[in-house]
XYZ file of C-alpha atoms in Angstrom:
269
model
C -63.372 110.398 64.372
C -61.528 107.261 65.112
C -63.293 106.386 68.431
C -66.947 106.007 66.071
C -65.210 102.410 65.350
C -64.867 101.689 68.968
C -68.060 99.332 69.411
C -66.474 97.199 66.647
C -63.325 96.946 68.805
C -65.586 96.126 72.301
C -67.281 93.444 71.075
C -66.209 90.384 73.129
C -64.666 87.890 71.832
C -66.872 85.184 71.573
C -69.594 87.473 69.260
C -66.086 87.790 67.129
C -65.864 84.379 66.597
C -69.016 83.039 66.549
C -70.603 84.204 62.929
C -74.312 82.307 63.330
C -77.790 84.225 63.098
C -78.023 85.099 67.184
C -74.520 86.418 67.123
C -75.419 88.498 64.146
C -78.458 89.571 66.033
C -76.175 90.474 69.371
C -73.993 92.364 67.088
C -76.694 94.624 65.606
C -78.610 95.228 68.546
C -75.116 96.088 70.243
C -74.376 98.556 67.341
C -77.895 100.231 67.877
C -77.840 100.726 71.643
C -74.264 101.313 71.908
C -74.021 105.430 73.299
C -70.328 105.573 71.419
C -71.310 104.580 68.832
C -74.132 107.022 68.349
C -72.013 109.813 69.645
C -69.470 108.402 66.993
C -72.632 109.344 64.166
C -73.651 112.557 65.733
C -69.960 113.678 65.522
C -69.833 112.614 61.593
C -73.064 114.470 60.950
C -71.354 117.767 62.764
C -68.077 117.429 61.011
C -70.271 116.996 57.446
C -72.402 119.657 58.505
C -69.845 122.117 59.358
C -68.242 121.253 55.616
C -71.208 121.615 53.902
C -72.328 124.940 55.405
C -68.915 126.496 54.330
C -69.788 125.177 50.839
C -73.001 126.593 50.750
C -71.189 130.276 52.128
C -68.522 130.212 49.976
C -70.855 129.808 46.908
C -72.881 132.785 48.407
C -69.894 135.089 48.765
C -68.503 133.914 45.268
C -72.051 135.233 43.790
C -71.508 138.543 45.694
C -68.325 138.913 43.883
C -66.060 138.545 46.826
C -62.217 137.235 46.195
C -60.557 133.738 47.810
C -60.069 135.490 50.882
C -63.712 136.995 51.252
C -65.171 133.518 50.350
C -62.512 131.800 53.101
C -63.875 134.183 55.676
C -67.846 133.833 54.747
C -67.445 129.951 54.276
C -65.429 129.919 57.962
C -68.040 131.955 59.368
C -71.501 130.401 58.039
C -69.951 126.817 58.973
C -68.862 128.308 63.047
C -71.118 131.062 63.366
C -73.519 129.412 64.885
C -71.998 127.398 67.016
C -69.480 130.346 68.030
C -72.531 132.789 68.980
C -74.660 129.903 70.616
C -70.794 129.812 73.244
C -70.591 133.966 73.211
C -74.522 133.690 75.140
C -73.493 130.229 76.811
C -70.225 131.325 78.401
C -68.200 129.007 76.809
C -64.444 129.428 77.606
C -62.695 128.842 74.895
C -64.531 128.911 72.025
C -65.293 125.413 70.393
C -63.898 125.295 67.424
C -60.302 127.252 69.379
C -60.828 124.043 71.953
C -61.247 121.846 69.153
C -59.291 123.156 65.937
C -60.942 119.624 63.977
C -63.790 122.434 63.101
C -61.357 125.215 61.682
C -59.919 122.693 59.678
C -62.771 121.378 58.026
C -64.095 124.501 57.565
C -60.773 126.018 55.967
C -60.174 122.924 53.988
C -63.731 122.954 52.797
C -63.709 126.820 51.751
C -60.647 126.432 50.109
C -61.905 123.008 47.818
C -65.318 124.983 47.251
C -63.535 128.155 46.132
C -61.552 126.167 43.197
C -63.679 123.270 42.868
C -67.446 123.445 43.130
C -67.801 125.709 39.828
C -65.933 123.088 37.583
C -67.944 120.287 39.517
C -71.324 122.230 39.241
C -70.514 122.759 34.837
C -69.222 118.954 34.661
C -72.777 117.943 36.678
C -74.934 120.093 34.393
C -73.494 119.662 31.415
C -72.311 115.830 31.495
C -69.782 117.073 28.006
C -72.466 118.680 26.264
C -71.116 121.590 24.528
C -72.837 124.704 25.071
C -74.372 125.928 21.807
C -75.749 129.439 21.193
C -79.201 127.968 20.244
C -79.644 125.013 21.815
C -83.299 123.290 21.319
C -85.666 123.016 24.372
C -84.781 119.238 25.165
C -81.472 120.221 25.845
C -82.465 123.023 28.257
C -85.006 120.861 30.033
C -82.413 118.349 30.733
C -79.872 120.998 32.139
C -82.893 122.697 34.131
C -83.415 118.868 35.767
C -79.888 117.785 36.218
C -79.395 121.507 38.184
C -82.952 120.793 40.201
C -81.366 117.252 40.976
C -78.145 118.848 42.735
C -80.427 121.662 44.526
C -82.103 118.712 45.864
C -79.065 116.918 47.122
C -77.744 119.624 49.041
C -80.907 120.476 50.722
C -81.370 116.724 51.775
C -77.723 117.289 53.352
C -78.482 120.529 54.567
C -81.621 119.423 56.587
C -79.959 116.580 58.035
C -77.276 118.752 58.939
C -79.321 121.373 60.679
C -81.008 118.577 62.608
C -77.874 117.252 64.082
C -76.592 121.076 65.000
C -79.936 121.629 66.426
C -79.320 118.613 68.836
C -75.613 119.764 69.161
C -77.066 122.935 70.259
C -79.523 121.368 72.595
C -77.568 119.251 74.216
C -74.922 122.308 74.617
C -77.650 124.898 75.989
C -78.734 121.679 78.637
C -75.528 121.539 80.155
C -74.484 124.934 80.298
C -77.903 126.374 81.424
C -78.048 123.871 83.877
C -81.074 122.211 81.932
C -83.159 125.578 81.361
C -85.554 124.389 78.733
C -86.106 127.740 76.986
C -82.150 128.614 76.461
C -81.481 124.579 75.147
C -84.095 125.251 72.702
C -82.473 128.321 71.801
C -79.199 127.693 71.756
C -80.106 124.551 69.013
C -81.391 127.300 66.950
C -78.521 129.501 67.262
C -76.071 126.433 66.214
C -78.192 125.526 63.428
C -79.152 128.716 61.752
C -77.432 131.538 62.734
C -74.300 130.985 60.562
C -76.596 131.743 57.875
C -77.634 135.182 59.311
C -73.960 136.246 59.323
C -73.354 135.284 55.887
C -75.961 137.021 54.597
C -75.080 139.659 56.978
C -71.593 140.029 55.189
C -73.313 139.311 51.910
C -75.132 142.528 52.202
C -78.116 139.770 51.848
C -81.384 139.798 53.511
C -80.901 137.165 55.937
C -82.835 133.983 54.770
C -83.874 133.403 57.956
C -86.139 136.021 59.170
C -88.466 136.850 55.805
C -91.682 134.851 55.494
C -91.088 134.967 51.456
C -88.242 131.830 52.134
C -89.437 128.121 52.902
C -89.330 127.479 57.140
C -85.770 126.963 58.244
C -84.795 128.341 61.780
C -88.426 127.580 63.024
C -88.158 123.436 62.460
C -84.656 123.885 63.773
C -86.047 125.318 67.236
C -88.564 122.062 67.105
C -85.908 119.652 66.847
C -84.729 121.148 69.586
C -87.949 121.325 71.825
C -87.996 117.686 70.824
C -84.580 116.705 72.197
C -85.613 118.630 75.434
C -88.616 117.017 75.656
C -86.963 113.733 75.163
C -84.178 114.520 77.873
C -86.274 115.494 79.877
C -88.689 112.218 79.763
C -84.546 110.470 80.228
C -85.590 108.113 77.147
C -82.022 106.675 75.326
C -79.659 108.554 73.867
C -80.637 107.252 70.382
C -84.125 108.033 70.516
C -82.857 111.828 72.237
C -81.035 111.951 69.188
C -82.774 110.445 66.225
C -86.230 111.409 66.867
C -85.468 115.329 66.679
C -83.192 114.527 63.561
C -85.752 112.562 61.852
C -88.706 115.080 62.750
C -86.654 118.040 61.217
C -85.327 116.621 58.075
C -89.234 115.316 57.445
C -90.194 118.734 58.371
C -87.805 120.549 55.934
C -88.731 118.348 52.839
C -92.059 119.050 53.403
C -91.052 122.859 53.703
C -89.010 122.888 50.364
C -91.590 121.021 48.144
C -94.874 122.043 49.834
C -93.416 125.462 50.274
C -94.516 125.348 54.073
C -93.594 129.051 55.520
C -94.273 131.228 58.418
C -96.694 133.901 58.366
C -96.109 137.226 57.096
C -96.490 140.442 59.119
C -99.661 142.111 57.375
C -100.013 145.986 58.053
């Protein structure tokens, strides 16, 4: 968004021209306390987010078989389903992304460059011009298996730090229009964060990742980022600790998850 380059603009003019170490020093500490500009980050994050959750969808639906259109629909929906259902219990009038289109666009143009792109990028990453050979020898294979582990681990580094910014999102959302109920904030950051994925797999005919112990802990470390943006509200520290703390807990939190294979427990009859 172009206002995230606004604190570069409302620095005064003497911090402009003078280039020396406490000027430099100003400038920073400016850049880190400034609320626009942090608002300017959060915003980035979403608008990444929502792109890279209609990724992920269309990939699902493209697995299921679906057709451009299907995949269009699930990417749409697992990047705005979330956010739409955390408005539908909210009361939000109209819904975001119909109040701000920026989010239908991303996630259209994003469904539509996964759809024809991803597979070709996906083969070129893996492969790196190797041709593929009926019996390939196991060095070959290993390095495909670690070049394919290596992408898997870049988009769940993006995907945890964009579920930690919708969490916030959410949380800052459920704050204002609950009039700062606690218990539907924290909710509400869950919704935003996770439950685009439930309608996916919904429409995947999937069991939603979500809700079975046998998957790593996803919606659960979403609903603590956003007890710990509540908590942080409510103890009215800054709005970069509000925001960063919760962001940093639950991306921290979901590494740990993927490689430690942290989980909920299981219902045991």
């Amino acid at each position: 968004a172009p206002y995230m380059f606004l604190p570069f603009v409302l620095i005064t003019p003497s911090l402009a021209i003078d280039t020396g170490a406490d000027s430099l020093v100003a400038i920073l500490a400016f850049m880190v306390i400034s609320p626009v500009l942090i608002n300017g980050i959060l915003r980035f994050l979403d608008y990444a987010g929502t792109a890279l959750f209609a990724q992920a969808g269309v990939v699902q639906a493209g697995k299921r078989g679906m057709d451009f259109l299907g995949c269009l629909i699930v990417g749409c929906i697992t990047a705005m389903g979330g956010g739409t259902f955390r408005g539908f219990v909210l009361g939000e009038r109209p819904v975001f992304w119909a109040a701000e289109p920026d989010y239908l666009y991303i996630s259209l143009a994003a469904s539509a460059a996964t759809f024809f792109f991803w597979p070709r990028f996906e083969a070129w990453w893996i492969l790196r011009g190797e041709e593929v050979k009926p019996n390939e020898d196991a060095r070959t294979t290993t390095r495909r298996t670690k070049r394919a582990a290596k992408l898997e681990e870049v988009l769940n580094w993006a995907d945890a730090i964009s579920i930690a910014a919708f969490c916030v999102i959410g949380a800052n959302n459920g704050l204002r229009g609950a009039n700062g109920n606690p218990l539907v904030a924290i909710a509400a950051g869950m919704f935003t964060a996770s439950f685009g994925g439930i309608i996916r797999d919904t429409f995947c005919a999937m069991p939603a990742r979500i809700l079975h112990s046998h998957q790593d802990a996803y919606a659960s470390l979403s609903m603590m980022g956003a007890c710990a943006y509540v908590a942080l509200s409510a103890a009215r520290v800054s709005v970069a600790i509000r925001i960063f703390v919760p962001i940093v807990l639950v991306v921290a939190a979901r590494a740990a998850a993927w490689t430690a294979g942290w989980r909920l427990p299981g219902y045991r009859p």
